[in-house]
């Protein structure tokens, strides 16, 4: 199975509600990152949480990391229609070599209904 | 804000033809990557590049693929003899450090092989 797997695969909520997406991974990591992708566009970095951190905030985003369970969650509070996008987690492996590729999960498609 | 630029945005080619996808990474970045994404699915790692050589490549990156950094700004991906299954979005990305830093993605080249 994949290094990063998000759930749910798809999530539909109303504007103003909170959206929670989860990510599980398998190997030891330096950090875990979340990215957003609007349809047909490139991925945009949202937030990076290091392996020694448990929680991080950025605006309406809250990320948690549990290295014992090899899992992370992304919470978007007070969602807006403009948050509609695919969200991917990506892991930066602990022993990834000189260029440490990021391994991306399968993504969660979030639809926020106005 | 500096960004990664990719050209062309869309490339249509016939099976067996060679294509070159071009990228201009962010100028002070040192680590370069190519990823691909088939029809909105998983973002797959192809190759990483640092210090003018390939650092790591995936199983997808077979002998038909090559990368070059011909000058100080461009980073190219060449597919020597395209196959139907090469149809995908190809994303170039760069980052300042090899780990613990975000990837900056271009908006991709949609490659269609007919």
PDB file of C-alpha atoms in Angstrom:
ATOM      1  CA  UNK A   1       0.000   0.000   0.000  1.00  0.00           C
ATOM      2  CA  UNK A   2       0.981   3.637  -0.299  1.00  0.00           C
ATOM      3  CA  UNK A   3       3.288   5.633   1.956  1.00  0.00           C
ATOM      4  CA  UNK A   4       0.640   8.249   2.477  1.00  0.00           C
ATOM      5  CA  UNK A   5      -3.031   7.547   2.437  1.00  0.00           C
ATOM      6  CA  UNK A   6      -5.644  10.139   3.155  1.00  0.00           C
ATOM      7  CA  UNK A   7      -9.147   9.604   4.297  1.00  0.00           C
ATOM      8  CA  UNK A   8     -11.771  10.312   3.472  1.00  0.00           C
ATOM      9  CA  UNK A   9     -11.230  10.168  -0.287  1.00  0.00           C
ATOM     10  CA  UNK A  10     -13.952  12.754  -0.719  1.00  0.00           C
ATOM     11  CA  UNK A  11     -15.651  15.142   1.674  1.00  0.00           C
ATOM     12  CA  UNK A  12     -18.598  17.447   1.062  1.00  0.00           C
ATOM     13  CA  UNK A  13     -19.523  20.083   3.626  1.00  0.00           C
ATOM     14  CA  UNK A  14     -21.410  23.360   3.892  1.00  0.00           C
ATOM     15  CA  UNK A  15     -19.697  26.717   4.049  1.00  0.00           C
ATOM     16  CA  UNK A  16     -18.852  27.624   7.621  1.00  0.00           C
ATOM     17  CA  UNK A  17     -18.395  24.023   8.737  1.00  0.00           C
ATOM     18  CA  UNK A  18     -15.059  22.519   9.679  1.00  0.00           C
ATOM     19  CA  UNK A  19     -13.319  19.986   7.457  1.00  0.00           C
ATOM     20  CA  UNK A  20     -11.028  17.293   8.831  1.00  0.00           C
ATOM     21  CA  UNK A  21      -8.773  15.153   6.678  1.00  0.00           C
ATOM     22  CA  UNK A  22      -6.536  12.369   7.903  1.00  0.00           C
ATOM     23  CA  UNK A  23      -3.289  10.939   6.605  1.00  0.00           C
ATOM     24  CA  UNK A  24      -1.464   7.758   7.516  1.00  0.00           C
ATOM     25  CA  UNK A  25       2.075   6.845   6.551  1.00  0.00           C
ATOM     26  CA  UNK A  26       4.491   3.978   7.044  1.00  0.00           C
ATOM     27  CA  UNK A  27       8.108   5.048   7.418  1.00  0.00           C
ATOM     28  CA  UNK A  28       9.992   7.306   9.818  1.00  0.00           C
ATOM     29  CA  UNK A  29       9.847  10.924   8.745  1.00  0.00           C
ATOM     30  CA  UNK A  30      11.668  14.233   9.098  1.00  0.00           C
ATOM     31  CA  UNK A  31       8.457  16.104   8.528  1.00  0.00           C
ATOM     32  CA  UNK A  32       5.009  15.854   7.041  1.00  0.00           C
ATOM     33  CA  UNK A  33       3.576  18.464   4.718  1.00  0.00           C
ATOM     34  CA  UNK A  34       0.120  19.298   3.431  1.00  0.00           C
ATOM     35  CA  UNK A  35      -0.557  20.603  -0.036  1.00  0.00           C
ATOM     36  CA  UNK A  36      -3.592  21.869  -1.841  1.00  0.00           C
ATOM     37  CA  UNK A  37      -4.386  21.400  -5.521  1.00  0.00           C
ATOM     38  CA  UNK A  38      -7.056  23.254  -7.399  1.00  0.00           C
ATOM     39  CA  UNK A  39      -8.369  21.408 -10.415  1.00  0.00           C
ATOM     40  CA  UNK A  40      -5.837  21.347 -13.250  1.00  0.00           C
ATOM     41  CA  UNK A  41      -3.270  23.353 -11.334  1.00  0.00           C
ATOM     42  CA  UNK A  42      -0.016  22.710  -9.487  1.00  0.00           C
ATOM     43  CA  UNK A  43       0.224  21.813  -5.839  1.00  0.00           C
ATOM     44  CA  UNK A  44       0.537  24.611  -3.329  1.00  0.00           C
ATOM     45  CA  UNK A  45       2.276  24.113  -0.017  1.00  0.00           C
ATOM     46  CA  UNK A  46       0.079  24.787   3.007  1.00  0.00           C
ATOM     47  CA  UNK A  47       1.960  23.765   6.109  1.00  0.00           C
ATOM     48  CA  UNK A  48       4.948  21.720   7.289  1.00  0.00           C
ATOM     49  CA  UNK A  49       5.094  19.963  10.635  1.00  0.00           C
ATOM     50  CA  UNK A  50       8.358  18.473  11.844  1.00  0.00           C
ATOM     51  CA  UNK A  51       8.592  15.065  13.460  1.00  0.00           C
ATOM     52  CA  UNK A  52       9.243  16.585  16.905  1.00  0.00           C
ATOM     53  CA  UNK A  53       6.138  18.783  16.716  1.00  0.00           C
ATOM     54  CA  UNK A  54       2.649  17.637  17.666  1.00  0.00           C
ATOM     55  CA  UNK A  55       0.498  20.511  16.490  1.00  0.00           C
ATOM     56  CA  UNK A  56       0.844  23.510  14.242  1.00  0.00           C
ATOM     57  CA  UNK A  57      -1.475  26.328  13.225  1.00  0.00           C
ATOM     58  CA  UNK A  58      -1.547  28.601  10.220  1.00  0.00           C
ATOM     59  CA  UNK A  59      -4.567  30.861   9.865  1.00  0.00           C
ATOM     60  CA  UNK A  60      -7.621  28.606   9.591  1.00  0.00           C
ATOM     61  CA  UNK A  61      -5.455  25.503   9.304  1.00  0.00           C
ATOM     62  CA  UNK A  62      -4.561  23.229  12.171  1.00  0.00           C
ATOM     63  CA  UNK A  63      -2.322  20.228  11.669  1.00  0.00           C
ATOM     64  CA  UNK A  64      -1.591  17.497  14.174  1.00  0.00           C
ATOM     65  CA  UNK A  65       1.038  14.800  13.988  1.00  0.00           C
ATOM     66  CA  UNK A  66       1.174  11.565  15.950  1.00  0.00           C
ATOM     67  CA  UNK A  67       4.429   9.804  15.098  1.00  0.00           C
ATOM     68  CA  UNK A  68       3.583   6.834  17.333  1.00  0.00           C
ATOM     69  CA  UNK A  69       0.514   6.154  15.203  1.00  0.00           C
ATOM     70  CA  UNK A  70       2.160   7.429  12.010  1.00  0.00           C
ATOM     71  CA  UNK A  71      -0.767   9.674  11.314  1.00  0.00           C
ATOM     72  CA  UNK A  72      -1.607  13.322  10.786  1.00  0.00           C
ATOM     73  CA  UNK A  73      -4.754  15.339  10.459  1.00  0.00           C
ATOM     74  CA  UNK A  74      -5.542  18.611   8.736  1.00  0.00           C
ATOM     75  CA  UNK A  75      -8.400  20.694  10.075  1.00  0.00           C
ATOM     76  CA  UNK A  76      -9.776  23.607   8.081  1.00  0.00           C
ATOM     77  CA  UNK A  77     -12.023  25.743  10.252  1.00  0.00           C
ATOM     78  CA  UNK A  78     -14.899  27.906   9.042  1.00  0.00           C
ATOM     79  CA  UNK A  79     -14.605  26.582   5.516  1.00  0.00           C
ATOM     80  CA  UNK A  80     -15.339  28.702   2.471  1.00  0.00           C
ATOM     81  CA  UNK A  81     -16.367  27.786  -1.059  1.00  0.00           C
ATOM     82  CA  UNK A  82     -12.871  28.829  -2.152  1.00  0.00           C
ATOM     83  CA  UNK A  83     -11.427  25.985  -0.047  1.00  0.00           C
ATOM     84  CA  UNK A  84     -12.834  23.530  -2.585  1.00  0.00           C
ATOM     85  CA  UNK A  85      -9.780  21.599  -3.811  1.00  0.00           C
ATOM     86  CA  UNK A  86      -7.850  18.365  -3.384  1.00  0.00           C
ATOM     87  CA  UNK A  87      -5.657  18.122  -0.320  1.00  0.00           C
ATOM     88  CA  UNK A  88      -2.584  15.912  -0.179  1.00  0.00           C
ATOM     89  CA  UNK A  89      -0.280  14.943   2.606  1.00  0.00           C
ATOM     90  CA  UNK A  90       3.366  14.330   1.768  1.00  0.00           C
ATOM     91  CA  UNK A  91       6.098  12.758   3.832  1.00  0.00           C
ATOM     92  CA  UNK A  92       9.732  13.731   3.878  1.00  0.00           C
ATOM     93  CA  UNK A  93      11.474  10.497   4.848  1.00  0.00           C
ATOM     94  CA  UNK A  94      13.981  10.445   7.676  1.00  0.00           C
ATOM     95  CA  UNK A  95      16.623   8.662   5.641  1.00  0.00           C
ATOM     96  CA  UNK A  96      15.686   9.827   2.196  1.00  0.00           C
ATOM     97  CA  UNK A  97      19.098  10.624   0.825  1.00  0.00           C
ATOM     98  CA  UNK A  98      20.499  13.858  -0.520  1.00  0.00           C
ATOM     99  CA  UNK A  99      17.358  15.109  -2.168  1.00  0.00           C
ATOM    100  CA  UNK A 100      14.742  13.510   0.061  1.00  0.00           C
ATOM    101  CA  UNK A 101      11.853  13.169  -2.320  1.00  0.00           C
ATOM    102  CA  UNK A 102       8.422  13.865  -0.912  1.00  0.00           C
ATOM    103  CA  UNK A 103       6.013  10.956  -1.152  1.00  0.00           C
ATOM    104  CA  UNK A 104       2.452  12.061  -1.677  1.00  0.00           C
ATOM    105  CA  UNK A 105      -0.701  10.451  -0.441  1.00  0.00           C
ATOM    106  CA  UNK A 106      -3.789   9.670  -2.424  1.00  0.00           C
ATOM    107  CA  UNK A 107      -5.542  12.937  -1.614  1.00  0.00           C
ATOM    108  CA  UNK A 108      -8.879  14.080  -0.240  1.00  0.00           C
ATOM    109  CA  UNK A 109     -11.242  15.897  -2.551  1.00  0.00           C
ATOM    110  CA  UNK A 110     -12.992  18.582  -0.520  1.00  0.00           C
ATOM    111  CA  UNK A 111     -16.135  20.234  -1.823  1.00  0.00           C
ATOM    112  CA  UNK A 112     -17.487  23.181   0.160  1.00  0.00           C
ATOM    113  CA  UNK A 113     -21.055  24.032  -0.772  1.00  0.00           C
ATOM    114  CA  UNK A 114     -21.996  27.728  -0.587  1.00  0.00           C
TER     115      UNK A 114
ATOM    116  CA  UNK B   1       6.679  35.958  -4.995  1.00  0.00           C
ATOM    117  CA  UNK B   2       9.036  33.878  -7.187  1.00  0.00           C
ATOM    118  CA  UNK B   3       7.449  30.902  -8.836  1.00  0.00           C
ATOM    119  CA  UNK B   4       8.260  27.803 -10.851  1.00  0.00           C
ATOM    120  CA  UNK B   5       7.241  28.133 -14.478  1.00  0.00           C
ATOM    121  CA  UNK B   6       6.567  25.288 -16.881  1.00  0.00           C
ATOM    122  CA  UNK B   7       6.149  25.266 -20.629  1.00  0.00           C
ATOM    123  CA  UNK B   8       4.198  24.299 -22.573  1.00  0.00           C
ATOM    124  CA  UNK B   9       1.002  24.093 -20.559  1.00  0.00           C
ATOM    125  CA  UNK B  10      -0.352  21.465 -22.934  1.00  0.00           C
ATOM    126  CA  UNK B  11       1.520  19.195 -25.329  1.00  0.00           C
ATOM    127  CA  UNK B  12      -0.091  16.791 -27.744  1.00  0.00           C
ATOM    128  CA  UNK B  13       2.155  14.255 -29.419  1.00  0.00           C
ATOM    129  CA  UNK B  14       1.926  11.029 -31.330  1.00  0.00           C
ATOM    130  CA  UNK B  15       3.068   7.739 -29.885  1.00  0.00           C
ATOM    131  CA  UNK B  16       6.744   7.178 -30.506  1.00  0.00           C
ATOM    132  CA  UNK B  17       7.617  10.851 -30.735  1.00  0.00           C
ATOM    133  CA  UNK B  18      10.063  12.623 -28.446  1.00  0.00           C
ATOM    134  CA  UNK B  19       8.888  15.396 -26.162  1.00  0.00           C
ATOM    135  CA  UNK B  20      10.757  17.863 -24.010  1.00  0.00           C
ATOM    136  CA  UNK B  21       9.030  19.453 -21.084  1.00  0.00           C
ATOM    137  CA  UNK B  22      10.610  22.621 -19.779  1.00  0.00           C
ATOM    138  CA  UNK B  23      10.796  24.138 -16.353  1.00  0.00           C
ATOM    139  CA  UNK B  24      12.359  27.205 -14.835  1.00  0.00           C
ATOM    140  CA  UNK B  25      12.772  26.586 -11.096  1.00  0.00           C
ATOM    141  CA  UNK B  26      13.010  29.327  -8.518  1.00  0.00           C
ATOM    142  CA  UNK B  27      16.395  30.944  -9.009  1.00  0.00           C
ATOM    143  CA  UNK B  28      18.062  30.279  -5.648  1.00  0.00           C
ATOM    144  CA  UNK B  29      16.730  26.758  -5.268  1.00  0.00           C
ATOM    145  CA  UNK B  30      19.157  23.883  -5.414  1.00  0.00           C
ATOM    146  CA  UNK B  31      16.975  20.774  -5.510  1.00  0.00           C
ATOM    147  CA  UNK B  32      14.795  19.903  -8.457  1.00  0.00           C
ATOM    148  CA  UNK B  33      12.134  17.296  -9.018  1.00  0.00           C
ATOM    149  CA  UNK B  34       9.738  15.938 -11.588  1.00  0.00           C
ATOM    150  CA  UNK B  35       6.432  14.388 -10.584  1.00  0.00           C
ATOM    151  CA  UNK B  36       3.535  13.198 -12.641  1.00  0.00           C
ATOM    152  CA  UNK B  37      -0.165  12.827 -12.007  1.00  0.00           C
ATOM    153  CA  UNK B  38      -2.464  10.725 -14.121  1.00  0.00           C
ATOM    154  CA  UNK B  39      -5.981  12.161 -14.421  1.00  0.00           C
ATOM    155  CA  UNK B  40      -6.245  13.750 -10.988  1.00  0.00           C
ATOM    156  CA  UNK B  41      -4.946  10.671  -9.220  1.00  0.00           C
ATOM    157  CA  UNK B  42      -1.911  10.179  -7.042  1.00  0.00           C
ATOM    158  CA  UNK B  43       1.084  12.466  -7.469  1.00  0.00           C
ATOM    159  CA  UNK B  44       3.970  10.156  -8.364  1.00  0.00           C
ATOM    160  CA  UNK B  45       7.666  10.876  -7.945  1.00  0.00           C
ATOM    161  CA  UNK B  46       9.767  10.509 -11.076  1.00  0.00           C
ATOM    162  CA  UNK B  47      13.219  11.917 -10.404  1.00  0.00           C
ATOM    163  CA  UNK B  48      15.222  14.249  -8.201  1.00  0.00           C
ATOM    164  CA  UNK B  49      18.218  16.280  -9.297  1.00  0.00           C
ATOM    165  CA  UNK B  50      20.918  18.025  -7.326  1.00  0.00           C
ATOM    166  CA  UNK B  51      24.388  19.306  -8.083  1.00  0.00           C
ATOM    167  CA  UNK B  52      23.926  18.630 -11.796  1.00  0.00           C
ATOM    168  CA  UNK B  53      23.142  14.985 -11.451  1.00  0.00           C
ATOM    169  CA  UNK B  54      20.253  12.657 -10.744  1.00  0.00           C
ATOM    170  CA  UNK B  55      19.982  11.866  -7.042  1.00  0.00           C
ATOM    171  CA  UNK B  56      17.177   9.401  -7.181  1.00  0.00           C
ATOM    172  CA  UNK B  57      14.736   8.034  -9.707  1.00  0.00           C
ATOM    173  CA  UNK B  58      11.633   5.917  -9.459  1.00  0.00           C
ATOM    174  CA  UNK B  59      10.718   2.758 -11.332  1.00  0.00           C
ATOM    175  CA  UNK B  60       8.660   4.891 -13.686  1.00  0.00           C
ATOM    176  CA  UNK B  61      11.776   6.795 -14.764  1.00  0.00           C
ATOM    177  CA  UNK B  62      13.117   4.196 -17.187  1.00  0.00           C
ATOM    178  CA  UNK B  63      15.557   4.559 -20.082  1.00  0.00           C
ATOM    179  CA  UNK B  64      13.003   6.505 -22.090  1.00  0.00           C
ATOM    180  CA  UNK B  65      13.239   9.389 -19.631  1.00  0.00           C
ATOM    181  CA  UNK B  66      16.082  11.813 -19.097  1.00  0.00           C
ATOM    182  CA  UNK B  67      16.591  15.124 -17.328  1.00  0.00           C
ATOM    183  CA  UNK B  68      18.966  17.966 -17.947  1.00  0.00           C
ATOM    184  CA  UNK B  69      19.857  21.299 -16.524  1.00  0.00           C
ATOM    185  CA  UNK B  70      21.472  22.729 -19.628  1.00  0.00           C
ATOM    186  CA  UNK B  71      22.098  26.172 -18.185  1.00  0.00           C
ATOM    187  CA  UNK B  72      21.685  27.973 -14.886  1.00  0.00           C
ATOM    188  CA  UNK B  73      17.952  28.358 -15.162  1.00  0.00           C
ATOM    189  CA  UNK B  74      16.227  25.621 -17.174  1.00  0.00           C
ATOM    190  CA  UNK B  75      15.433  22.095 -16.060  1.00  0.00           C
ATOM    191  CA  UNK B  76      14.068  19.759 -18.708  1.00  0.00           C
ATOM    192  CA  UNK B  77      12.406  16.362 -18.813  1.00  0.00           C
ATOM    193  CA  UNK B  78      12.732  14.445 -22.065  1.00  0.00           C
ATOM    194  CA  UNK B  79      10.690  11.429 -23.015  1.00  0.00           C
ATOM    195  CA  UNK B  80      12.441   9.759 -25.898  1.00  0.00           C
ATOM    196  CA  UNK B  81       9.691   7.653 -27.402  1.00  0.00           C
ATOM    197  CA  UNK B  82       6.302   8.400 -25.904  1.00  0.00           C
ATOM    198  CA  UNK B  83       3.731   5.745 -25.120  1.00  0.00           C
ATOM    199  CA  UNK B  84       0.003   6.124 -24.604  1.00  0.00           C
ATOM    200  CA  UNK B  85       0.466   5.507 -20.885  1.00  0.00           C
ATOM    201  CA  UNK B  86       2.774   8.529 -20.634  1.00  0.00           C
ATOM    202  CA  UNK B  87      -0.304  10.747 -20.929  1.00  0.00           C
ATOM    203  CA  UNK B  88      -0.421  12.661 -17.652  1.00  0.00           C
ATOM    204  CA  UNK B  89       0.209  15.997 -15.975  1.00  0.00           C
ATOM    205  CA  UNK B  90       3.920  16.493 -15.408  1.00  0.00           C
ATOM    206  CA  UNK B  91       4.920  18.781 -12.580  1.00  0.00           C
ATOM    207  CA  UNK B  92       8.282  20.329 -11.974  1.00  0.00           C
ATOM    208  CA  UNK B  93       9.151  21.329  -8.430  1.00  0.00           C
ATOM    209  CA  UNK B  94      12.073  22.888  -6.647  1.00  0.00           C
ATOM    210  CA  UNK B  95      13.128  23.639  -3.126  1.00  0.00           C
ATOM    211  CA  UNK B  96      15.839  25.489  -1.330  1.00  0.00           C
ATOM    212  CA  UNK B  97      16.981  22.650   0.909  1.00  0.00           C
ATOM    213  CA  UNK B  98      16.980  18.912   0.431  1.00  0.00           C
ATOM    214  CA  UNK B  99      14.708  18.314   3.408  1.00  0.00           C
ATOM    215  CA  UNK B 100      12.570  20.147   5.953  1.00  0.00           C
ATOM    216  CA  UNK B 101      11.536  22.676   3.349  1.00  0.00           C
ATOM    217  CA  UNK B 102       8.468  22.925   1.136  1.00  0.00           C
ATOM    218  CA  UNK B 103       8.334  22.005  -2.517  1.00  0.00           C
ATOM    219  CA  UNK B 104       7.344  24.757  -4.927  1.00  0.00           C
ATOM    220  CA  UNK B 105       5.439  23.390  -7.891  1.00  0.00           C
ATOM    221  CA  UNK B 106       4.834  24.723 -11.354  1.00  0.00           C
ATOM    222  CA  UNK B 107       1.360  24.551 -12.871  1.00  0.00           C
ATOM    223  CA  UNK B 108       2.296  21.521 -14.894  1.00  0.00           C
ATOM    224  CA  UNK B 109       2.375  20.384 -18.499  1.00  0.00           C
ATOM    225  CA  UNK B 110      -0.532  18.271 -19.630  1.00  0.00           C
ATOM    226  CA  UNK B 111       0.925  15.664 -21.984  1.00  0.00           C
ATOM    227  CA  UNK B 112      -1.481  13.873 -24.277  1.00  0.00           C
ATOM    228  CA  UNK B 113      -0.102  10.994 -26.320  1.00  0.00           C
ATOM    229  CA  UNK B 114      -2.319   9.863 -29.192  1.00  0.00           C
TER     230      UNK B 114
END
